[in-house]
Short mmCIF file of C-alpha atoms in Angstrom, two decimals:
data_model
loop_
_atom_site.label_atom_id
_atom_site.label_comp_id
_atom_site.label_asym_id
_atom_site.label_seq_id
_atom_site.Cartn_x
_atom_site.Cartn_y
_atom_site.Cartn_z
CA MET A 83 0.00 0.00 0.00
CA ASN A 84 2.95 2.23 0.66
CA LEU A 85 3.81 2.52 -3.04
CA ILE A 86 0.27 3.55 -3.94
CA ASP A 87 0.23 6.29 -1.31
CA ALA A 88 3.57 7.52 -2.59
CA TYR A 89 2.26 7.52 -6.16
CA VAL A 90 -0.90 9.45 -5.25
CA TYR A 91 1.18 11.91 -3.25
CA GLU A 92 3.54 12.38 -6.20
CA VAL A 93 0.58 13.37 -8.35
CA THR A 94 -1.40 15.48 -5.90
CA ARG A 95 1.48 17.52 -4.52
CA ARG A 96 1.84 19.05 -7.98
CA LEU A 97 -1.82 20.07 -8.14
CA PRO A 98 -3.66 23.16 -6.88
CA GLU A 99 -4.71 22.81 -3.24
CA LYS A 100 -8.45 22.72 -3.93
CA ASN A 101 -8.26 19.67 -6.23
CA ARG A 102 -5.81 17.60 -4.22
CA HIS A 103 -8.23 15.81 -1.96
CA ASP A 104 -10.74 14.81 -4.61
CA ILE A 105 -8.19 13.68 -7.19
CA GLY A 106 -6.30 11.79 -4.48
CA LEU A 107 -9.44 9.87 -3.50
CA GLU A 108 -10.27 9.14 -7.12
CA LEU A 109 -6.78 7.87 -7.91
CA ASN A 110 -6.85 5.62 -4.85
CA SER A 111 -10.17 4.19 -5.92
CA ILE A 112 -9.04 3.70 -9.54
CA ILE A 113 -5.83 1.96 -8.52
CA SER A 114 -7.65 -0.33 -6.09
CA ASP A 115 -10.10 -1.21 -8.88
CA MET A 116 -7.22 -2.27 -11.08
CA LEU A 117 -5.67 -4.51 -8.41
CA PRO A 118 -6.72 -8.01 -7.31
CA GLU A 119 -7.81 -8.68 -3.71
CA HIS A 120 -4.42 -9.21 -2.11
CA PRO A 121 -1.89 -7.82 -4.54
CA THR A 122 1.78 -8.67 -4.50
CA GLU A 123 4.31 -5.89 -4.72
CA GLN A 124 4.96 -6.78 -8.35
CA GLU A 125 1.27 -6.45 -9.17
CA VAL A 126 1.18 -3.04 -7.52
CA LYS A 127 4.23 -1.98 -9.52
CA ASP A 128 2.68 -3.19 -12.79
CA THR A 129 -0.52 -1.30 -12.08
CA LEU A 130 1.33 1.90 -11.26
CA ALA A 131 3.36 1.45 -14.44
CA ARG A 132 0.09 1.39 -16.38
CA MET A 133 -0.90 4.66 -14.74
CA GLY A 134 2.31 6.20 -16.03
CA ASP A 135 4.68 8.90 -14.85
CA PRO A 136 3.03 10.82 -11.96
CA MET A 137 4.54 14.06 -13.25
CA ILE A 138 2.79 13.67 -16.62
CA LEU A 139 -0.47 12.67 -14.98
CA ALA A 140 -0.29 15.70 -12.70
CA ALA A 141 0.44 18.01 -15.63
CA ARG A 142 -2.59 16.67 -17.49
CA TYR A 143 -4.78 17.09 -14.45
CA ALA A 144 -3.54 20.61 -13.89
CA ASP A 145 -4.25 21.40 -17.53
CA ARG A 146 -1.26 23.69 -17.50
CA PRO A 147 1.03 24.07 -20.51
CA MET A 148 4.22 22.03 -20.27
CA HIS A 149 6.26 24.69 -22.02
CA LEU A 150 7.51 28.19 -21.28
CA ILE A 151 6.11 29.87 -24.35
CA GLY A 152 3.72 28.05 -26.66
CA PRO A 153 3.48 28.06 -30.45
CA GLY A 154 0.84 30.80 -30.38
CA LEU A 155 3.07 33.30 -28.63
CA PHE A 156 6.45 32.18 -29.88
CA PRO A 157 6.49 34.28 -33.11
CA SER A 158 5.57 37.44 -31.17
CA TYR A 159 8.22 36.56 -28.58
CA VAL A 160 10.91 36.25 -31.22
CA SER A 161 9.93 39.46 -32.99
CA VAL A 162 9.89 41.46 -29.75
CA LEU A 163 13.35 40.09 -28.95
CA LYS A 164 14.59 41.01 -32.42
CA ILE A 165 13.39 44.58 -32.01
CA THR A 166 14.51 45.08 -28.43
CA MET A 167 17.87 43.31 -28.41
CA PRO A 168 19.73 45.41 -31.01
CA ILE A 169 18.40 48.67 -29.53
CA ALA A 170 19.38 47.70 -25.99
CA LEU A 171 22.80 46.44 -27.07
CA SER A 172 23.60 49.52 -29.15
CA VAL A 173 22.45 51.88 -26.40
CA ILE A 174 24.71 50.17 -23.88
CA THR A 175 27.64 50.08 -26.32
CA ILE A 176 27.29 53.75 -27.21
CA SER A 177 26.93 54.83 -23.60
CA ILE A 178 29.97 52.84 -22.50
CA ILE A 179 32.03 54.28 -25.38
CA ILE A 180 30.95 57.82 -24.49
CA GLY A 181 31.68 57.14 -20.83
CA GLU A 182 35.16 55.80 -21.60
CA ILE A 183 36.04 58.67 -23.91
CA THR A 184 34.88 61.37 -21.50
CA ALA A 185 36.66 59.71 -18.59
CA PHE A 186 39.85 59.60 -20.61
CA SER A 187 42.43 62.22 -19.81
CA GLY A 188 45.61 62.64 -21.79
CA ASN A 189 47.62 61.39 -18.81
CA THR A 190 46.46 57.81 -18.78
CA ASN A 191 47.88 55.14 -21.01
CA VAL A 192 45.94 54.76 -24.28
CA ILE A 193 46.45 51.02 -24.65
CA ASN A 194 45.29 50.36 -21.11
CA THR A 195 42.24 52.55 -21.68
CA LEU A 196 41.48 50.73 -24.92
CA ILE A 197 41.68 47.28 -23.30
CA ASP A 198 39.62 48.58 -20.41
CA ALA A 199 36.98 49.94 -22.80
CA ILE A 200 36.75 46.68 -24.78
CA LEU A 201 36.40 44.67 -21.57
CA SER A 202 33.66 46.89 -20.17
CA ILE A 203 31.80 46.88 -23.50
CA GLY A 204 31.93 43.08 -23.51
CA ALA A 205 30.70 42.87 -19.94
CA GLY A 206 28.01 45.47 -20.59
CA ILE A 207 26.74 43.70 -23.69
CA PHE A 208 26.63 40.38 -21.87
CA SER A 209 24.72 41.63 -18.84
CA VAL A 210 22.27 43.69 -20.91
CA ALA A 211 21.63 40.74 -23.25
CA VAL A 212 20.92 38.47 -20.27
CA GLN A 213 18.63 41.06 -18.68
CA VAL A 214 16.68 41.71 -21.88
CA LEU A 215 16.31 37.99 -22.55
CA PHE A 216 15.20 37.31 -19.00
CA TRP A 217 12.61 40.06 -18.69
CA ILE A 218 11.05 39.53 -22.10
CA THR A 219 10.87 35.80 -21.47
CA ALA A 220 9.35 36.43 -18.04
CA VAL A 221 6.66 38.70 -19.47
CA PHE A 222 5.77 36.24 -22.23
CA PHE A 223 5.77 33.40 -19.72
CA MET A 224 3.21 35.31 -17.69
CA ILE A 225 1.05 36.03 -20.75
CA GLU A 226 1.20 32.32 -21.62
CA ARG A 227 0.08 31.31 -18.11
CA SER A 228 -2.63 33.95 -17.94
CA GLY A 229 -4.57 31.91 -20.48
CA ALA A 230 -5.06 34.93 -22.73
CA VAL A 231 -3.72 32.94 -25.66
CA LYS A 232 -5.56 29.87 -26.85
CA ASP A 233 -3.53 27.01 -28.32
CA SER A 234 -1.89 28.09 -31.52
CA ALA A 235 -3.73 31.30 -32.32
CA PRO A 236 -1.27 34.18 -32.46
CA LEU A 237 -1.92 37.36 -30.48
CA SER A 238 -3.46 39.30 -33.32
CA LYS A 239 -5.44 38.12 -36.31
CA TRP A 240 -3.54 38.25 -39.59
CA THR A 241 -4.95 40.11 -42.56
CA PRO A 242 -3.48 40.49 -46.06
CA ASP A 243 -3.17 44.25 -45.41
CA GLU A 244 -0.18 43.53 -43.21
CA LEU A 245 1.75 42.56 -46.33
CA LYS A 246 1.84 46.21 -47.36
CA LYS A 247 4.13 46.94 -44.45
CA ILE A 248 6.61 44.23 -45.41
CA ALA A 249 9.75 45.50 -47.04
CA LEU A 250 11.24 43.10 -49.54
CA PRO A 251 14.87 42.35 -48.73
CA LYS A 252 16.68 44.12 -51.59
CA ARG A 253 15.55 47.62 -50.77
CA THR A 254 15.74 47.33 -47.02
CA ILE A 255 18.13 49.44 -45.05
CA SER A 256 20.25 47.18 -42.91
CA ARG A 257 19.64 47.75 -39.20
CA THR A 258 23.21 46.81 -38.41
CA SER A 259 24.56 49.57 -40.60
CA LEU A 260 22.24 52.07 -38.90
CA ILE A 261 23.51 51.00 -35.50
CA GLY A 262 27.01 51.33 -36.92
CA ASN A 263 26.11 54.87 -38.00
CA LEU A 264 24.93 55.78 -34.53
CA ILE A 265 28.04 54.36 -32.89
CA TRP A 266 30.19 56.24 -35.39
CA THR A 267 28.35 59.51 -34.68
CA ALA A 268 28.76 58.99 -30.95
CA VAL A 269 32.46 58.26 -31.35
CA TRP A 270 33.36 61.22 -33.53
CA ALA A 271 31.17 63.64 -31.59
CA THR A 272 32.71 62.69 -28.25
CA ALA A 273 36.15 62.76 -29.82
CA TYR A 274 35.46 66.24 -31.17
CA PHE A 275 34.25 67.59 -27.84
CA ASN A 276 37.30 66.22 -26.08
CA ALA A 277 39.76 66.81 -28.89
CA SER A 278 42.20 68.90 -26.90
CA SER A 279 42.76 66.14 -24.36
CA LEU A 280 42.20 63.21 -26.69
CA ILE A 281 43.40 63.70 -30.24
CA GLY A 282 47.11 64.18 -30.34
CA ILE A 283 50.42 62.54 -30.82
CA TYR A 284 51.15 59.92 -28.24
CA ILE A 285 54.56 58.87 -27.10
CA ASN A 286 54.73 55.84 -24.81
CA GLY A 287 50.99 56.00 -24.39
CA ASN A 288 50.98 59.61 -23.18
CA MET A 289 49.79 62.53 -25.24
CA THR A 290 52.59 64.92 -26.04
CA VAL A 291 51.16 67.34 -28.58
CA PRO A 292 47.49 67.91 -29.45
CA ILE A 293 46.73 67.93 -33.16
CA PHE A 294 43.90 70.43 -33.51
CA ASN A 295 43.76 74.09 -32.68
CA GLU A 296 41.22 74.54 -29.92
CA GLU A 297 40.05 77.95 -31.11
CA ILE A 298 39.11 76.63 -34.52
CA LEU A 299 37.38 73.66 -32.95
CA ARG A 300 35.33 76.02 -30.81
CA LEU A 301 34.50 78.12 -33.87
CA TYR A 302 33.02 75.11 -35.63
CA LEU A 303 31.13 73.88 -32.60
CA PRO A 304 27.65 75.13 -33.69
CA VAL A 305 28.10 73.50 -37.10
CA VAL A 306 29.21 70.26 -35.49
CA ILE A 307 26.17 70.23 -33.21
CA ILE A 308 23.89 70.71 -36.22
CA PHE A 309 25.63 67.81 -37.96
CA ILE A 310 25.25 65.54 -34.96
CA ALA A 311 21.54 66.34 -34.76
CA ALA A 312 21.16 65.83 -38.52
CA GLU A 313 22.97 62.50 -38.43
CA ILE A 314 20.82 61.22 -35.59
CA ALA A 315 17.65 62.45 -37.27
CA MET A 316 18.70 60.85 -40.55
CA THR A 317 19.40 57.51 -38.85
CA CYS A 318 16.07 57.58 -37.03
CA TYR A 319 14.28 58.43 -40.27
CA LYS A 320 15.98 55.53 -42.08
CA TRP A 321 15.10 53.23 -39.18
CA ALA A 322 11.46 54.26 -39.44
CA VAL A 323 10.99 54.03 -43.22
CA LYS A 324 13.02 50.80 -43.43
CA VAL A 325 13.43 50.92 -47.24
CA TRP A 326 15.38 53.06 -49.60
CA THR A 327 13.09 55.38 -51.49
CA ASN A 328 14.06 57.84 -54.18
CA ARG A 329 13.45 60.76 -51.86
CA LEU A 330 15.56 59.24 -49.12
CA ALA A 331 18.38 58.63 -51.59
CA VAL A 332 18.30 62.30 -52.68
CA PHE A 333 18.27 63.42 -49.04
CA ASN A 334 21.15 61.12 -48.29
CA ALA A 335 23.22 62.38 -51.21
CA LEU A 336 22.49 66.00 -50.30
CA TYR A 337 23.51 65.38 -46.73
CA ASN A 338 26.71 63.68 -47.84
CA LEU A 339 27.51 66.62 -50.12
CA ILE A 340 27.04 69.20 -47.36
CA TRP A 341 29.02 67.13 -44.89
CA THR A 342 31.88 66.57 -47.34
CA VAL A 343 32.10 70.26 -48.28
CA THR A 344 32.06 71.27 -44.61
CA ALA A 345 34.71 68.70 -43.77
CA ILE A 346 36.94 69.95 -46.61
CA VAL A 347 36.50 73.61 -45.57
CA PHE A 348 37.29 72.61 -41.99
CA LEU A 349 40.36 70.56 -42.84
CA THR A 350 41.84 73.08 -45.27
CA ASN A 351 41.58 75.94 -42.76
CA PRO A 352 45.21 77.09 -42.41
CA ASN A 353 44.86 77.54 -38.64
CA ILE A 354 43.27 74.23 -37.94
CA LEU A 355 46.35 72.57 -36.48
CA HIS A 356 47.71 73.24 -33.05
CA PRO A 357 50.60 75.75 -33.16
CA ASP A 358 52.88 73.33 -31.24
CA LEU A 359 52.40 70.58 -33.78
CA ALA A 360 54.52 72.11 -36.56
CA SER A 361 57.52 72.65 -34.33
CA PHE A 362 57.13 69.20 -32.82
CA LEU A 363 57.07 67.61 -36.26
CA SER A 364 60.02 69.58 -37.59
CA ASP A 365 61.96 68.39 -34.52
CA LEU A 366 60.91 64.91 -35.40
CA PHE A 367 62.08 65.30 -38.98
CA GLY A 368 65.43 66.52 -37.79
CA GLY A 369 64.69 70.24 -38.05
CA SER A 370 63.19 70.13 -41.54
CA ALA A 371 60.15 72.42 -41.66
CA ILE A 372 59.38 71.29 -45.23
CA GLY A 373 59.22 67.64 -44.17
CA ALA A 374 56.82 68.57 -41.40
CA THR A 375 54.55 70.58 -43.71
CA ASN A 376 54.59 67.81 -46.29
CA SER A 377 53.57 65.15 -43.82
CA ILE A 378 50.80 67.36 -42.47
CA ASN A 379 49.48 68.05 -45.96
CA TRP A 380 49.68 64.41 -46.83
CA ALA A 381 47.63 63.47 -43.75
CA ILE A 382 45.01 66.15 -44.42
CA TRP A 383 44.55 65.24 -48.08
CA THR A 384 44.37 61.54 -47.33
CA THR A 385 41.59 62.29 -44.86
CA ILE A 386 39.77 64.42 -47.44
CA VAL A 387 40.03 61.69 -50.07
CA ILE A 388 38.71 59.07 -47.64
CA ILE A 389 35.75 61.30 -46.71
CA LEU A 390 35.05 62.00 -50.38
CA ILE A 391 35.14 58.35 -51.43
CA SER A 392 33.00 57.13 -48.53
CA SER A 393 30.42 59.85 -49.20
CA ILE A 394 30.25 58.93 -52.88
CA ILE A 395 29.89 55.21 -52.10
CA ASP A 396 27.17 55.92 -49.53
CA SER A 397 25.22 58.21 -51.90
CA TYR A 398 25.54 55.74 -54.76
CA GLU A 399 24.30 52.89 -52.54
CA GLY A 400 21.18 54.87 -51.67
CA PHE A 401 20.34 55.48 -55.32
CA SER A 402 21.10 51.97 -56.53
CA LYS A 403 19.01 50.39 -53.76
CA SER A 404 16.05 52.73 -54.28
CA ARG A 405 15.95 51.79 -57.97
CA LYS A 406 15.49 48.09 -57.29
CA SER A 407 11.80 47.69 -57.86
CA ILE A 408 9.61 45.10 -56.18
CA LYS A 409 8.94 42.30 -58.59
CA PRO A 410 6.80 39.44 -57.35
CA PRO A 411 8.32 36.05 -58.14
CA GLY A 412 6.96 34.59 -61.34
CA THR A 413 6.52 37.89 -63.15
CA LYS A 414 9.31 37.00 -65.53
CA LYS A 415 7.77 33.68 -66.40
CA SER A 416 4.32 35.07 -67.16
CA ALA A 417 5.91 37.79 -69.26
CA ALA A 418 7.69 35.15 -71.33
CA ILE A 419 4.44 33.33 -72.05
CA MET B 279 9.78 5.68 -42.19
CA ALA B 280 8.55 3.08 -39.74
CA GLU B 281 8.96 5.42 -36.77
CA ILE B 282 6.72 8.13 -38.13
CA VAL B 283 3.69 5.85 -38.52
CA PRO B 284 3.01 5.35 -34.79
CA SER B 285 3.33 9.06 -34.03
CA LEU B 286 1.00 10.00 -36.90
CA THR B 287 -1.45 7.34 -35.76
CA THR B 288 -1.42 8.78 -32.24
CA GLU B 289 -2.10 12.18 -33.73
CA LEU B 290 -5.03 10.82 -35.75
CA ARG B 291 -6.46 9.10 -32.71
CA ARG B 292 -6.12 12.03 -30.35
CA GLY B 293 -9.14 13.93 -31.64
CA THR B 294 -11.40 10.91 -31.50
CA LEU B 295 -10.81 10.13 -27.82
CA THR B 296 -13.30 12.68 -26.51
CA LEU B 297 -15.96 11.24 -28.77
CA ALA B 298 -15.15 7.69 -27.64
CA VAL B 299 -15.35 8.67 -23.97
CA LEU B 300 -18.58 10.65 -24.38
CA SER B 301 -20.18 7.68 -26.16
CA GLN B 302 -19.62 5.44 -23.14
CA LEU B 303 -21.07 7.85 -20.59
CA ARG B 304 -24.75 7.53 -21.46
CA THR B 305 -24.83 5.27 -18.40
CA PRO B 306 -22.81 6.17 -15.26
CA GLN B 307 -19.29 4.80 -15.33
CA TYR B 308 -16.40 4.96 -12.90
CA GLY B 309 -12.82 5.41 -14.02
CA TYR B 310 -11.72 1.83 -14.34
CA SER B 311 -14.98 0.50 -15.78
CA LEU B 312 -14.58 3.07 -18.53
CA VAL B 313 -11.06 1.84 -19.22
CA GLN B 314 -12.32 -1.71 -19.51
CA ARG B 315 -15.16 -0.74 -21.85
CA LEU B 316 -12.80 1.18 -24.11
CA GLU B 317 -10.30 -1.67 -24.07
CA ALA B 318 -13.05 -4.13 -24.96
CA ALA B 319 -13.80 -1.97 -27.99
CA SER B 320 -10.01 -2.06 -28.66
CA ILE B 321 -9.73 1.69 -28.26
CA GLN B 322 -6.29 2.51 -26.99
CA MET B 323 -6.04 5.27 -24.50
CA ASP B 324 -3.44 6.07 -21.88
CA GLN B 325 -4.89 6.15 -18.41
CA SER B 326 -2.91 9.30 -17.78
CA THR B 327 -4.95 10.84 -20.59
CA LEU B 328 -8.33 9.41 -19.67
CA TYR B 329 -8.69 10.53 -16.04
CA PRO B 330 -7.66 14.13 -16.60
CA LEU B 331 -9.95 14.14 -19.67
CA LEU B 332 -12.90 13.14 -17.48
CA ARG B 333 -12.26 16.03 -15.15
CA ARG B 334 -11.93 18.42 -18.06
CA LEU B 335 -15.24 17.24 -19.49
CA GLU B 336 -16.77 17.85 -16.10
CA LYS B 337 -15.34 21.35 -16.00
CA GLN B 338 -16.84 21.95 -19.43
CA GLU B 339 -20.16 20.75 -18.00
CA LEU B 340 -20.49 17.93 -20.53
CA VAL B 341 -20.53 15.32 -17.77
CA THR B 342 -21.53 15.30 -14.13
CA SER B 343 -19.87 13.26 -11.42
CA GLU B 344 -20.96 11.71 -8.16
CA TRP B 345 -19.22 9.73 -5.45
CA ASP B 346 -20.89 6.43 -4.70
CA THR B 347 -20.10 5.35 -1.14
CA THR B 348 -22.67 2.58 -0.84
CA GLU B 349 -20.28 -0.15 -1.96
CA SER B 350 -17.27 -1.42 -0.04
CA ARG B 351 -15.03 0.97 -1.88
CA PRO B 352 -16.04 4.53 -2.82
CA ARG B 353 -16.11 5.18 -6.55
CA LYS B 354 -16.56 8.30 -8.57
CA TYR B 355 -19.18 7.91 -11.30
CA TYR B 356 -19.35 10.05 -14.38
CA GLU B 357 -22.40 10.53 -16.61
CA LEU B 358 -23.38 12.72 -19.56
CA SER B 359 -25.28 15.89 -18.62
CA SER B 360 -28.17 16.96 -20.84
CA TYR B 361 -25.84 19.51 -22.41
CA GLY B 362 -23.33 16.68 -22.87
CA HIS B 363 -25.96 14.60 -24.62
CA GLU B 364 -26.60 17.39 -27.08
CA VAL B 365 -22.89 18.02 -27.72
CA PHE B 366 -22.29 14.30 -28.17
CA ARG B 367 -25.14 14.09 -30.71
CA GLN B 368 -23.66 16.92 -32.76
CA LEU B 369 -20.10 15.60 -32.55
CA LYS B 370 -21.32 12.20 -33.68
CA THR B 371 -22.98 13.73 -36.75
CA GLU B 372 -19.75 15.58 -37.51
CA TRP B 373 -17.79 12.37 -37.15
CA PHE B 374 -20.01 10.39 -39.52
CA ARG B 375 -19.84 13.16 -42.11
CA MET B 376 -16.07 13.41 -41.81
CA ASN B 377 -15.70 9.67 -41.95
CA GLU B 378 -17.83 9.47 -45.07
CA ASP B 379 -15.98 12.29 -46.82
CA LEU B 380 -12.60 10.84 -46.05
CA THR B 381 -13.65 7.32 -47.01
CA THR B 382 -14.89 8.61 -50.36
CA LEU B 383 -11.66 10.48 -50.87
CA LEU B 384 -9.48 7.49 -49.98
CA LYS B 385 -11.59 5.09 -52.09
CA GLU B 386 -11.29 7.35 -55.12
CA GLU B 387 -7.57 7.47 -54.68
CA GLU B 388 -7.42 3.68 -54.38
CA ASP B 389 -9.48 3.14 -57.54
CA HIS B 390 -7.28 5.57 -59.35
CA GLU B 391 -4.19 3.70 -58.29
CA SER B 392 -5.50 0.29 -59.41
CA ASP B 393 -6.33 1.64 -62.89
#
């Protein structure tokens, strides 16, 4: 009899309080019905084996799902994760980068700071990813248990109208590149604001001479702020429209043009470089002022060429992607017939 | 290929179990007597499926239950409610229609094959 009591207990302890007594009585009665008058232990075991795993029986009695998130909710769960995860991860990455750059003073070792930054970005990404995963899973778990979702019916009813919102892959703007844009904006903006203590020539990991002239940097500050705002607005706009359109491509090209022209005007300003830099470089080149000027010019023009090329590539990409029209599969075939 | 047949068969059978159980509850039955009746009709059903199913049917008000304590051992009897009778009647009609449609379909396919 001991085994039967243990079996009944194994089932009922997993059930809600109010059902325990009744189900316990019923199971006892069922099991006794299945057994002969004076059962041997083997007969008891065989009978209990026919009843099956108490955990499964309890789950069926409880009528509770045996999964965290069922097939009805799973697609919504995945899409919420896909939206939330990249945003959360990029926000944490950007804020750690900004934090590291602003905390950086010219006196600390660059390499140490860099390693430190990479480590804290890694740790930040990991803990944010775990948090996001946990909380979203917890919320969906609760929705699943609340019984709001029946079997395999998704949260909202699908209609063909939803297809209008779907962007076909070719014209879509990659989310990763937009996040890249934001990170890039954050990096150059923070670098600009802290240029006097950050951008310079480093010897043994310590900054010796700053590169840019602070006065000129301050002069351009309003323009830079406008550019930062424009870049963020542009990225948000791209994120919202999702696909390349002709208008967006024109906007993009125009923006690139203005940015390139401004960058060239800025870089070719004769007073842009820190006064100490020229003398430092001519010392470096063994007293040759011409060598110093040449190397400076070379660096400036290389930068201009890089900016020019990347702007052209970016503008071209916008136009070429916006041209790709949506053709449903099979159009070609029917045209041939 | 052999492994998929049992699992597909289980899937086919699953939907018919409620109908099978309802059909046996025109007269009051207790858990184990129901098992024996189903087994006699060679309907296979896990006990761990049957007993929870009975409670669910009761919750859905298709069957009513009553403890009988007059005999040496108390037993819980289940029986169709009047609502259960009506639901059973409709389900049965559905089943016959479905059975007929599918039989026609499968027969056609068989004839086609033997041509």
